[in-house]
C-alpha cells in the first residue's frame, strides 16, 4: 500500500470505537481526505494533542489508491493556533473556514490555492485583534477561496457582455451572474446589489491582491459593510448552502 | 443459505451501536446463539431494565435510577462546588479518583459549530438555573482539552462573568508516567503556563 506524506490542515475529528478517531483533513497535494488515527484518544498516544482542528501538521498516511478512508501513521505539528480557542468569535470564524472546505471541495480533489487560502487565513485570524479586522479577513478569504474553486468575481468588466468597466450608470453587482453587470445586461433587476465606486475599486483590488499584501488594505466600516454584503451574496449564489457556523457566529456576536 | 429474519433484525440493531460494524454484529449474534437461552434472557432483561429504570438526573444530568441521583441528594457532598463535564460517563471517571466531593453538571456535549451544535443545544441554561439558588461558590469546568471543549469552557466562563461565583478550569499538562520527548508542543506550552510552585 502506498505511503503518502503531505502538509495538512485538520478540519475535524469523530470518535471511533473506544480509543480511535476518524480525522478529516485538507492536504495540500491530495485535497480533503479522511483517515483513522488508531488509539488517538488515549492519553499516551503518539497522536495525542496533534490532531486538533486548525492545526497545520506534517501528515503521513497510507491506504489503497482512491480509498475513502486511509490510516494515519504519523503527525507532527507545523503550526498550531491555540489562540483560536481563546476567543469565541475567532473560534467560530475558524470553524467557518473548515465548513467552507467541506462544502466547496469534494474528497480527493487537490486544490493548492484553496489550501493556501485556508492556511493563511487561520494564521491571520489567530493574530487578529478586532471584530472588524476579523470580518475583513473572513471576506477576503471568501473571495480567495471561491476564486480557487473557479468562481472569481468579475470586477473589471461586465460579467455578461464582458465590456470593460466603467459601464453606464451606478455600478451594480449581480451575485447570480458572478460580478458587475452593466445596465444593458440587466443591471436594473431586483436581485442586484448597488455598489459605491469605492467598493468596486476595493473588490477589484481584493481579487488581484495576494495574502502578503492583504493586511495593508484597511476598509472603512462603511466600505466593510458593503463588501460583506456583496461577498456573502456572491458566495451564497455560488455554493448554495446555509453555513451552520455562520449562524452560530451571528448569534454569538449578538450576545 | 438465506439467514433468518430474526438474525438479520438483531444484526441490524447491533450495528447501530457505536464501534460495531457488520462483522462484529454477526459475531455477537452467533455468540448469543451459542451461549444458550439463559444468557440471552439475562441480556434481554438487562436491556429491558436499562430502558425502564435508568434515567437522567433532573439536577445534574447524570445517569441514575433515582431522581435526583445519589450524588445530588447526598448530605455529605459539598454543595458549594459544581464540576461541569461533557457526558454522564465523565462523572464515573471523576468518582473513581475518590478525591472530589462536590456536585456535578453534565452538558450533554460541547459546542461543535461544524456539527451545528450551539450553546442552546447544551444544558448551559440549566446550569445557570442551579447557580441562581446561590449555594454554589465555585464552578470547575472539566470539558475535554480539545478545541471544542476549550471553546465550550470559554463560553461558560463568559456566561458566569456576571455571577458571584468562582470559575476554574481543570489543569492541562504532562501526563503522569509519560516521557517529555513524546509530549506535543501545545500540551508542553499549557504545562508551562499552569506550572505550580513546589
Tab-separated table of C-alpha atoms in Angstrom:
chain	number	residue	atom	x	y	z
A	1	UNK	CA	0.000	0.000	0.000
A	2	UNK	CA	1.430	3.418	-0.909
A	3	UNK	CA	2.531	5.786	1.852
A	4	UNK	CA	1.593	9.445	1.458
A	5	UNK	CA	3.342	12.393	3.116
A	6	UNK	CA	1.990	15.922	2.948
A	7	UNK	CA	1.186	19.118	4.797
A	8	UNK	CA	-2.397	19.181	6.053
A	9	UNK	CA	-4.900	21.258	7.992
A	10	UNK	CA	-7.077	19.345	10.452
A	11	UNK	CA	-10.757	20.042	9.732
A	12	UNK	CA	-12.434	17.964	12.444
A	13	UNK	CA	-12.456	14.562	14.114
A	14	UNK	CA	-15.062	11.968	15.078
A	15	UNK	CA	-14.754	9.357	17.792
A	16	UNK	CA	-14.499	5.777	16.575
A	17	UNK	CA	-14.762	2.818	18.929
A	18	UNK	CA	-13.143	3.039	22.356
A	19	UNK	CA	-9.968	4.946	21.627
A	20	UNK	CA	-9.761	5.752	17.899
A	21	UNK	CA	-10.748	8.770	15.860
A	22	UNK	CA	-11.553	9.475	12.245
A	23	UNK	CA	-9.653	12.595	11.216
A	24	UNK	CA	-10.958	14.788	8.430
A	25	UNK	CA	-8.104	16.838	6.958
A	26	UNK	CA	-7.257	19.030	3.999
A	27	UNK	CA	-3.901	18.096	2.465
A	28	UNK	CA	-2.001	20.495	0.218
A	29	UNK	CA	-1.303	17.954	-2.570
A	30	UNK	CA	-4.052	15.386	-2.025
A	31	UNK	CA	-7.069	17.510	-1.109
A	32	UNK	CA	-9.711	16.767	1.506
A	33	UNK	CA	-9.405	13.269	2.964
A	34	UNK	CA	-10.250	11.130	5.974
A	35	UNK	CA	-8.043	8.760	7.933
A	36	UNK	CA	-8.345	6.589	11.037
A	37	UNK	CA	-5.969	7.558	13.845
A	38	UNK	CA	-5.736	4.376	15.925
A	39	UNK	CA	-5.592	4.945	19.667
A	40	UNK	CA	-5.509	8.734	19.261
A	41	UNK	CA	-7.880	9.286	22.212
A	42	UNK	CA	-5.507	7.532	24.586
A	43	UNK	CA	-3.504	9.796	26.878
A	44	UNK	CA	-0.166	8.387	25.813
A	45	UNK	CA	-0.937	8.116	22.101
A	46	UNK	CA	1.738	9.493	19.747
A	47	UNK	CA	-1.101	11.419	18.064
A	48	UNK	CA	-2.439	12.971	21.286
A	49	UNK	CA	-2.719	16.746	21.009
A	50	UNK	CA	-1.519	16.742	17.400
A	51	UNK	CA	-4.843	16.256	15.627
A	52	UNK	CA	-6.938	19.154	16.870
A	53	UNK	CA	-8.904	21.246	14.351
A	54	UNK	CA	-6.973	24.145	12.742
A	55	UNK	CA	-3.532	22.583	13.420
A	56	UNK	CA	-1.297	22.610	10.354
A	57	UNK	CA	0.590	19.327	10.502
A	58	UNK	CA	3.047	17.229	8.607
A	59	UNK	CA	0.995	14.108	7.966
A	60	UNK	CA	1.860	10.569	6.905
A	61	UNK	CA	-0.898	8.175	5.949
A	62	UNK	CA	-1.374	5.045	3.892
A	63	UNK	CA	-4.103	3.109	2.128
A	64	UNK	CA	-5.212	1.876	-1.265
A	65	UNK	CA	-5.288	4.410	-4.062
A	66	UNK	CA	-8.728	6.097	-4.183
A	67	UNK	CA	-9.624	4.658	-0.765
A	68	UNK	CA	-12.360	6.510	1.135
A	69	UNK	CA	-10.690	6.020	4.489
A	70	UNK	CA	-6.930	5.940	4.986
A	71	UNK	CA	-4.848	5.004	8.038
A	72	UNK	CA	-2.788	7.622	9.785
A	73	UNK	CA	0.782	6.666	10.573
A	74	UNK	CA	2.381	9.959	11.599
A	75	UNK	CA	1.543	13.539	12.565
A	76	UNK	CA	3.839	16.381	13.616
A	77	UNK	CA	2.643	19.906	14.300
A	78	UNK	CA	3.956	22.572	11.900
A	79	UNK	CA	1.759	25.403	13.188
A	80	UNK	CA	-0.823	25.323	15.950
A	81	UNK	CA	-3.193	28.163	16.665
A	82	UNK	CA	-4.080	27.899	20.363
A	83	UNK	CA	-5.352	31.492	20.381
A	84	UNK	CA	-8.300	30.401	18.199
A	85	UNK	CA	-9.904	28.788	21.238
A	86	UNK	CA	-9.188	31.805	23.473
A	87	UNK	CA	-11.787	33.893	21.664
A	88	UNK	CA	-15.208	32.557	20.647
A	89	UNK	CA	-15.508	34.800	17.615
A	90	UNK	CA	-12.122	33.613	16.325
A	91	UNK	CA	-13.180	30.015	17.012
A	92	UNK	CA	-16.467	30.328	15.079
A	93	UNK	CA	-14.734	32.025	12.152
A	94	UNK	CA	-12.048	29.307	12.025
A	95	UNK	CA	-14.839	26.689	12.070
A	96	UNK	CA	-16.427	28.578	9.176
A	97	UNK	CA	-13.237	28.111	7.108
A	98	UNK	CA	-13.360	24.376	7.750
A	99	UNK	CA	-17.044	24.226	6.834
A	100	UNK	CA	-16.269	26.115	3.612
A	101	UNK	CA	-13.645	23.476	2.735
A	102	UNK	CA	-16.076	20.642	3.485
A	103	UNK	CA	-18.802	22.344	1.438
A	104	UNK	CA	-16.761	23.567	-1.515
A	105	UNK	CA	-14.337	20.707	-2.095
A	106	UNK	CA	-15.062	17.057	-2.808
A	107	UNK	CA	-12.907	14.428	-1.113
A	108	UNK	CA	-9.711	13.707	-3.032
A	109	UNK	CA	-9.809	16.879	-5.165
A	110	UNK	CA	-6.441	18.610	-4.677
A	111	UNK	CA	-6.549	22.409	-4.621
A	112	UNK	CA	-3.285	24.092	-3.629
A	113	UNK	CA	-4.727	27.616	-3.923
A	114	UNK	CA	-7.619	26.768	-1.583
A	115	UNK	CA	-5.158	25.184	0.868
A	116	UNK	CA	-3.053	28.350	0.793
A	117	UNK	CA	-6.184	30.475	1.411
A	118	UNK	CA	-7.223	28.424	4.469
A	119	UNK	CA	-3.706	28.202	5.954
A	120	UNK	CA	-3.078	31.939	5.543
A	121	UNK	CA	-6.487	32.897	6.898
A	122	UNK	CA	-6.121	30.709	10.002
A	123	UNK	CA	-2.844	32.453	10.781
A	124	UNK	CA	-4.336	35.907	10.210
A	125	UNK	CA	-7.388	35.093	12.354
A	126	UNK	CA	-5.132	33.837	15.149
A	127	UNK	CA	-3.136	37.085	15.031
A	128	UNK	CA	-6.170	39.392	14.636
A	129	UNK	CA	-7.107	41.939	17.266
A	130	UNK	CA	-10.615	43.278	16.485
A	131	UNK	CA	-14.000	42.002	15.226
A	132	UNK	CA	-13.821	44.429	12.264
A	133	UNK	CA	-10.406	43.067	11.283
A	134	UNK	CA	-11.729	39.505	11.556
A	135	UNK	CA	-14.722	40.282	9.345
A	136	UNK	CA	-12.345	41.716	6.744
A	137	UNK	CA	-10.072	38.634	6.976
A	138	UNK	CA	-13.085	36.307	6.540
A	139	UNK	CA	-14.466	38.094	3.499
A	140	UNK	CA	-11.005	38.272	1.933
A	141	UNK	CA	-10.832	34.511	2.466
A	142	UNK	CA	-14.230	34.076	0.755
A	143	UNK	CA	-13.034	35.821	-2.389
A	144	UNK	CA	-9.734	33.903	-2.490
A	145	UNK	CA	-11.346	30.548	-1.671
A	146	UNK	CA	-14.117	30.983	-4.245
A	147	UNK	CA	-11.504	32.064	-6.822
A	148	UNK	CA	-9.581	28.859	-6.050
A	149	UNK	CA	-12.782	26.908	-6.786
A	150	UNK	CA	-13.120	28.724	-10.124
A	151	UNK	CA	-15.642	31.350	-9.007
A	152	UNK	CA	-13.617	34.537	-9.212
A	153	UNK	CA	-15.971	37.538	-9.164
A	154	UNK	CA	-15.881	39.576	-12.349
A	155	UNK	CA	-14.993	43.105	-11.224
A	156	UNK	CA	-13.037	44.650	-14.145
A	157	UNK	CA	-15.727	44.118	-16.749
A	158	UNK	CA	-19.423	43.255	-17.127
A	159	UNK	CA	-19.994	39.628	-16.081
A	160	UNK	CA	-22.399	39.145	-19.033
A	161	UNK	CA	-21.186	41.101	-22.096
A	162	UNK	CA	-17.529	41.289	-20.905
A	163	UNK	CA	-17.357	45.020	-21.770
A	164	UNK	CA	-14.680	46.718	-19.713
A	165	UNK	CA	-15.799	48.656	-16.632
A	166	UNK	CA	-16.728	51.521	-16.021
A	167	UNK	CA	-20.104	50.995	-17.618
A	168	UNK	CA	-23.059	53.326	-17.704
A	169	UNK	CA	-24.809	54.357	-14.512
A	170	UNK	CA	-24.143	53.256	-10.926
A	171	UNK	CA	-22.182	50.020	-10.562
A	172	UNK	CA	-24.326	47.034	-9.694
A	173	UNK	CA	-23.233	43.556	-8.650
A	174	UNK	CA	-25.265	40.524	-9.652
A	175	UNK	CA	-24.390	37.616	-7.322
A	176	UNK	CA	-26.083	35.036	-9.541
A	177	UNK	CA	-24.204	36.151	-12.657
A	178	UNK	CA	-20.908	36.417	-10.842
A	179	UNK	CA	-19.908	40.080	-10.845
A	180	UNK	CA	-20.600	43.595	-12.032
A	181	UNK	CA	-23.233	43.913	-14.726
A	182	UNK	CA	-23.845	46.891	-16.989
A	183	UNK	CA	-27.257	48.494	-17.436
A	184	UNK	CA	-27.686	46.958	-20.880
A	185	UNK	CA	-27.231	43.467	-19.480
A	186	UNK	CA	-29.905	43.763	-16.847
A	187	UNK	CA	-28.228	45.780	-14.149
A	188	UNK	CA	-31.629	47.069	-13.059
A	189	UNK	CA	-33.034	43.756	-11.842
A	190	UNK	CA	-34.224	43.305	-8.257
A	191	UNK	CA	-31.646	40.814	-7.084
A	192	UNK	CA	-28.626	43.007	-7.797
A	193	UNK	CA	-26.618	44.990	-5.242
A	194	UNK	CA	-25.845	48.668	-5.844
A	195	UNK	CA	-22.246	49.432	-5.019
A	196	UNK	CA	-20.329	52.632	-4.404
A	197	UNK	CA	-17.414	53.224	-6.741
A	198	UNK	CA	-15.138	52.849	-3.687
A	199	UNK	CA	-16.491	49.336	-3.078
A	200	UNK	CA	-15.966	48.403	-6.736
A	201	UNK	CA	-12.348	49.571	-6.589
A	202	UNK	CA	-11.795	47.745	-3.330
A	203	UNK	CA	-13.343	44.478	-4.521
A	204	UNK	CA	-11.262	44.754	-7.673
A	205	UNK	CA	-8.126	45.077	-5.561
A	206	UNK	CA	-9.100	42.073	-3.431
A	207	UNK	CA	-9.322	39.827	-6.480
A	208	UNK	CA	-5.823	40.811	-7.604
A	209	UNK	CA	-4.086	41.123	-4.210
A	210	UNK	CA	-2.230	38.253	-2.553
A	211	UNK	CA	-2.352	37.363	1.147
A	212	UNK	CA	1.010	39.013	1.726
A	213	UNK	CA	-0.439	42.437	0.873
A	214	UNK	CA	-3.947	41.924	2.253
A	215	UNK	CA	-3.007	43.170	5.717
A	216	UNK	CA	-2.179	46.589	4.225
A	217	UNK	CA	-5.718	47.040	2.860
A	218	UNK	CA	-7.901	48.512	5.577
A	219	UNK	CA	-11.515	49.188	4.560
A	220	UNK	CA	-13.564	51.774	6.449
A	221	UNK	CA	-16.561	50.414	8.467
A	222	UNK	CA	-18.998	51.656	5.794
A	223	UNK	CA	-16.974	50.075	2.987
A	224	UNK	CA	-16.626	46.861	5.000
A	225	UNK	CA	-20.404	46.678	5.301
A	226	UNK	CA	-20.806	46.943	1.524
A	227	UNK	CA	-18.072	44.384	0.873
A	228	UNK	CA	-19.520	41.893	3.407
A	229	UNK	CA	-22.999	42.138	1.916
A	230	UNK	CA	-21.705	41.670	-1.631
A	231	UNK	CA	-19.238	38.852	-0.933
A	232	UNK	CA	-21.730	36.867	1.194
A	233	UNK	CA	-24.423	37.188	-1.502
A	234	UNK	CA	-21.897	36.085	-4.144
A	235	UNK	CA	-20.783	33.107	-2.007
A	236	UNK	CA	-24.383	32.036	-1.323
A	237	UNK	CA	-25.209	32.197	-5.037
A	238	UNK	CA	-22.160	30.064	-5.906
A	239	UNK	CA	-22.120	27.481	-3.114
A	240	UNK	CA	-25.894	27.442	-2.491
A	241	UNK	CA	-25.714	26.373	1.118
A	242	UNK	CA	-26.509	27.711	4.571
A	243	UNK	CA	-23.398	27.796	6.746
A	244	UNK	CA	-24.199	26.493	10.243
A	245	UNK	CA	-21.024	28.046	11.627
A	246	UNK	CA	-22.038	31.459	10.291
A	247	UNK	CA	-25.431	31.261	12.002
A	248	UNK	CA	-23.719	30.448	15.312
A	249	UNK	CA	-21.225	33.264	14.764
A	250	UNK	CA	-24.038	35.769	14.246
A	251	UNK	CA	-25.898	34.669	17.366
A	252	UNK	CA	-22.680	34.825	19.413
A	253	UNK	CA	-21.949	38.365	18.175
A	254	UNK	CA	-25.436	39.452	19.290
A	255	UNK	CA	-24.908	38.146	22.854
B	1	UNK	CA	-28.321	-20.255	2.568
B	2	UNK	CA	-30.635	-17.403	3.499
B	3	UNK	CA	-30.319	-16.033	7.037
B	4	UNK	CA	-33.347	-15.921	9.292
B	5	UNK	CA	-35.191	-12.597	9.528
B	6	UNK	CA	-34.709	-12.614	13.313
B	7	UNK	CA	-30.941	-12.885	12.960
B	8	UNK	CA	-30.877	-10.139	10.352
B	9	UNK	CA	-33.006	-7.883	12.548
B	10	UNK	CA	-30.747	-8.358	15.585
B	11	UNK	CA	-27.610	-7.857	13.476
B	12	UNK	CA	-29.051	-4.622	12.094
B	13	UNK	CA	-29.899	-3.377	15.606
B	14	UNK	CA	-26.428	-4.214	16.959
B	15	UNK	CA	-24.819	-2.425	14.028
B	16	UNK	CA	-26.423	0.796	15.211
B	17	UNK	CA	-24.214	0.728	18.330
B	18	UNK	CA	-21.029	2.819	18.218
B	19	UNK	CA	-17.915	0.946	17.123
B	20	UNK	CA	-19.846	-2.107	15.865
B	21	UNK	CA	-19.705	-2.982	12.197
B	22	UNK	CA	-21.463	-5.750	10.276
B	23	UNK	CA	-18.877	-8.464	11.065
B	24	UNK	CA	-18.733	-7.691	14.779
B	25	UNK	CA	-22.556	-7.614	14.912
B	26	UNK	CA	-22.710	-11.032	13.234
B	27	UNK	CA	-20.116	-12.427	15.647
B	28	UNK	CA	-22.146	-11.142	18.615
B	29	UNK	CA	-25.345	-12.676	17.254
B	30	UNK	CA	-23.702	-16.091	16.794
B	31	UNK	CA	-22.089	-15.846	20.230
B	32	UNK	CA	-25.540	-15.254	21.739
B	33	UNK	CA	-26.989	-18.175	19.784
B	34	UNK	CA	-24.270	-20.477	21.085
B	35	UNK	CA	-24.441	-19.259	24.680
B	36	UNK	CA	-27.926	-20.650	25.304
B	37	UNK	CA	-31.347	-19.434	26.432
B	38	UNK	CA	-30.385	-18.295	29.893
B	39	UNK	CA	-27.655	-15.906	28.724
B	40	UNK	CA	-29.926	-14.426	26.056
B	41	UNK	CA	-32.748	-13.897	28.551
B	42	UNK	CA	-30.377	-12.250	31.044
B	43	UNK	CA	-29.200	-9.846	28.358
B	44	UNK	CA	-32.761	-9.098	27.236
B	45	UNK	CA	-33.804	-8.476	30.853
B	46	UNK	CA	-30.820	-6.171	31.440
B	47	UNK	CA	-31.723	-4.199	28.301
B	48	UNK	CA	-35.350	-4.006	29.427
B	49	UNK	CA	-34.319	-2.683	32.835
B	50	UNK	CA	-31.992	-0.177	31.166
B	51	UNK	CA	-34.860	1.450	29.332
B	52	UNK	CA	-37.321	1.151	32.253
B	53	UNK	CA	-35.218	2.082	35.274
B	54	UNK	CA	-32.265	4.168	34.141
B	55	UNK	CA	-32.963	7.871	33.734
B	56	UNK	CA	-31.077	11.140	33.687
B	57	UNK	CA	-30.982	13.122	36.940
B	58	UNK	CA	-33.071	16.275	36.553
B	59	UNK	CA	-30.471	18.238	38.530
B	60	UNK	CA	-27.066	17.231	37.181
B	61	UNK	CA	-27.998	15.220	34.068
B	62	UNK	CA	-26.047	12.181	35.290
B	63	UNK	CA	-27.200	8.576	34.803
B	64	UNK	CA	-29.261	7.328	37.740
B	65	UNK	CA	-32.087	5.062	38.866
B	66	UNK	CA	-33.380	7.577	41.393
B	67	UNK	CA	-34.228	11.203	40.742
B	68	UNK	CA	-32.398	13.231	41.982
B	69	UNK	CA	-29.347	10.988	41.760
B	70	UNK	CA	-27.435	9.754	44.865
B	71	UNK	CA	-24.769	12.473	44.376
B	72	UNK	CA	-27.284	15.333	44.132
B	73	UNK	CA	-29.340	14.069	47.093
B	74	UNK	CA	-26.364	13.246	49.360
B	75	UNK	CA	-25.975	15.356	52.522
B	76	UNK	CA	-22.253	14.568	52.568
B	77	UNK	CA	-21.407	16.258	49.269
B	78	UNK	CA	-20.007	19.779	49.173
B	79	UNK	CA	-22.868	21.805	47.638
B	80	UNK	CA	-20.686	24.845	47.042
B	81	UNK	CA	-18.786	23.090	44.224
B	82	UNK	CA	-20.063	22.093	40.778
B	83	UNK	CA	-17.885	20.205	38.315
B	84	UNK	CA	-19.073	20.673	34.726
B	85	UNK	CA	-18.477	17.685	32.434
B	86	UNK	CA	-19.368	16.833	28.831
B	87	UNK	CA	-21.035	13.419	29.223
B	88	UNK	CA	-22.720	11.413	32.025
B	89	UNK	CA	-19.872	8.876	31.759
B	90	UNK	CA	-17.379	11.559	32.857
B	91	UNK	CA	-18.991	11.597	36.320
B	92	UNK	CA	-17.920	7.978	36.890
B	93	UNK	CA	-14.360	8.900	35.825
B	94	UNK	CA	-14.135	11.655	38.461
B	95	UNK	CA	-15.829	9.487	41.090
B	96	UNK	CA	-13.102	6.865	40.579
B	97	UNK	CA	-10.489	9.384	41.813
B	98	UNK	CA	-12.271	9.453	45.239
B	99	UNK	CA	-10.836	12.938	45.557
B	100	UNK	CA	-13.791	15.108	44.585
B	101	UNK	CA	-16.679	15.642	46.941
B	102	UNK	CA	-18.748	18.295	45.173
B	103	UNK	CA	-21.687	18.112	42.774
B	104	UNK	CA	-21.686	17.598	39.005
B	105	UNK	CA	-23.342	19.116	35.960
B	106	UNK	CA	-23.481	17.313	32.608
B	107	UNK	CA	-23.597	19.473	29.463
B	108	UNK	CA	-24.520	16.589	27.125
B	109	UNK	CA	-21.879	17.580	24.599
B	110	UNK	CA	-19.744	20.525	23.610
B	111	UNK	CA	-20.053	23.440	21.253
B	112	UNK	CA	-19.443	21.957	17.825
B	113	UNK	CA	-20.221	24.504	15.105
B	114	UNK	CA	-19.336	22.104	12.275
B	115	UNK	CA	-22.000	19.716	13.577
B	116	UNK	CA	-24.458	22.557	14.115
B	117	UNK	CA	-24.288	22.269	17.928
B	118	UNK	CA	-24.552	25.665	19.586
B	119	UNK	CA	-24.959	26.811	23.211
B	120	UNK	CA	-28.742	26.301	23.089
B	121	UNK	CA	-28.246	22.579	22.446
B	122	UNK	CA	-26.288	22.117	25.690
B	123	UNK	CA	-27.524	22.145	29.299
B	124	UNK	CA	-25.971	25.545	29.975
B	125	UNK	CA	-29.315	27.203	30.785
B	126	UNK	CA	-29.946	24.506	33.393
B	127	UNK	CA	-26.524	25.216	34.937
B	128	UNK	CA	-27.360	28.910	35.194
B	129	UNK	CA	-30.633	27.942	36.915
B	130	UNK	CA	-28.734	25.887	39.512
B	131	UNK	CA	-26.380	28.793	40.204
B	132	UNK	CA	-29.277	31.193	40.810
B	133	UNK	CA	-30.046	29.410	44.081
B	134	UNK	CA	-26.824	30.967	45.457
B	135	UNK	CA	-25.340	27.896	47.236
B	136	UNK	CA	-22.575	27.382	44.690
B	137	UNK	CA	-19.267	29.190	45.262
B	138	UNK	CA	-17.144	27.587	42.545
B	139	UNK	CA	-17.745	26.074	39.105
B	140	UNK	CA	-14.953	23.817	37.824
B	141	UNK	CA	-15.091	23.317	34.059
B	142	UNK	CA	-13.870	19.858	33.109
B	143	UNK	CA	-14.665	19.647	29.411
B	144	UNK	CA	-12.133	17.718	27.315
B	145	UNK	CA	-8.981	19.639	26.338
B	146	UNK	CA	-9.993	19.572	22.661
B	147	UNK	CA	-10.659	22.635	20.522
B	148	UNK	CA	-14.442	22.197	21.026
B	149	UNK	CA	-14.005	21.539	24.756
B	150	UNK	CA	-11.876	24.659	25.191
B	151	UNK	CA	-14.393	26.801	23.294
B	152	UNK	CA	-17.202	25.432	25.469
B	153	UNK	CA	-15.210	26.233	28.626
B	154	UNK	CA	-14.626	29.747	27.315
B	155	UNK	CA	-18.341	30.210	26.560
B	156	UNK	CA	-19.380	29.057	30.049
B	157	UNK	CA	-16.759	31.223	31.759
B	158	UNK	CA	-18.084	34.250	29.842
B	159	UNK	CA	-21.656	33.407	30.869
B	160	UNK	CA	-20.578	33.208	34.516
B	161	UNK	CA	-18.766	36.575	34.463
B	162	UNK	CA	-21.731	38.486	35.862
B	163	UNK	CA	-22.431	35.968	38.648
B	164	UNK	CA	-20.731	35.931	42.044
B	165	UNK	CA	-19.122	32.533	41.602
B	166	UNK	CA	-15.501	31.482	41.123
B	167	UNK	CA	-14.873	29.797	37.764
B	168	UNK	CA	-11.917	27.447	37.267
B	169	UNK	CA	-10.704	25.074	34.578
B	170	UNK	CA	-9.070	21.687	35.204
B	171	UNK	CA	-5.289	21.798	34.651
B	172	UNK	CA	-3.731	20.667	31.401
B	173	UNK	CA	-0.203	19.324	31.196
B	174	UNK	CA	2.132	16.384	31.043
B	175	UNK	CA	0.508	13.013	31.896
B	176	UNK	CA	1.901	11.127	34.905
B	177	UNK	CA	4.367	8.432	33.822
B	178	UNK	CA	4.872	9.859	30.317
B	179	UNK	CA	8.100	10.962	28.648
B	180	UNK	CA	8.576	14.639	27.715
B	181	UNK	CA	10.094	13.536	24.402
B	182	UNK	CA	6.689	12.363	23.212
B	183	UNK	CA	4.542	15.214	24.508
B	184	UNK	CA	3.170	17.575	21.871
B	185	UNK	CA	4.061	21.265	21.783
B	186	UNK	CA	0.644	22.566	22.846
B	187	UNK	CA	0.493	20.339	25.925
B	188	UNK	CA	4.014	21.396	26.905
B	189	UNK	CA	3.063	25.053	26.443
B	190	UNK	CA	-0.036	24.586	28.634
B	191	UNK	CA	2.010	22.755	31.265
B	192	UNK	CA	4.402	25.716	31.451
B	193	UNK	CA	1.517	28.184	31.684
B	194	UNK	CA	-0.053	26.185	34.506
B	195	UNK	CA	3.168	25.433	36.411
B	196	UNK	CA	2.986	25.294	40.211
B	197	UNK	CA	5.451	26.359	42.892
B	198	UNK	CA	6.948	23.429	44.844
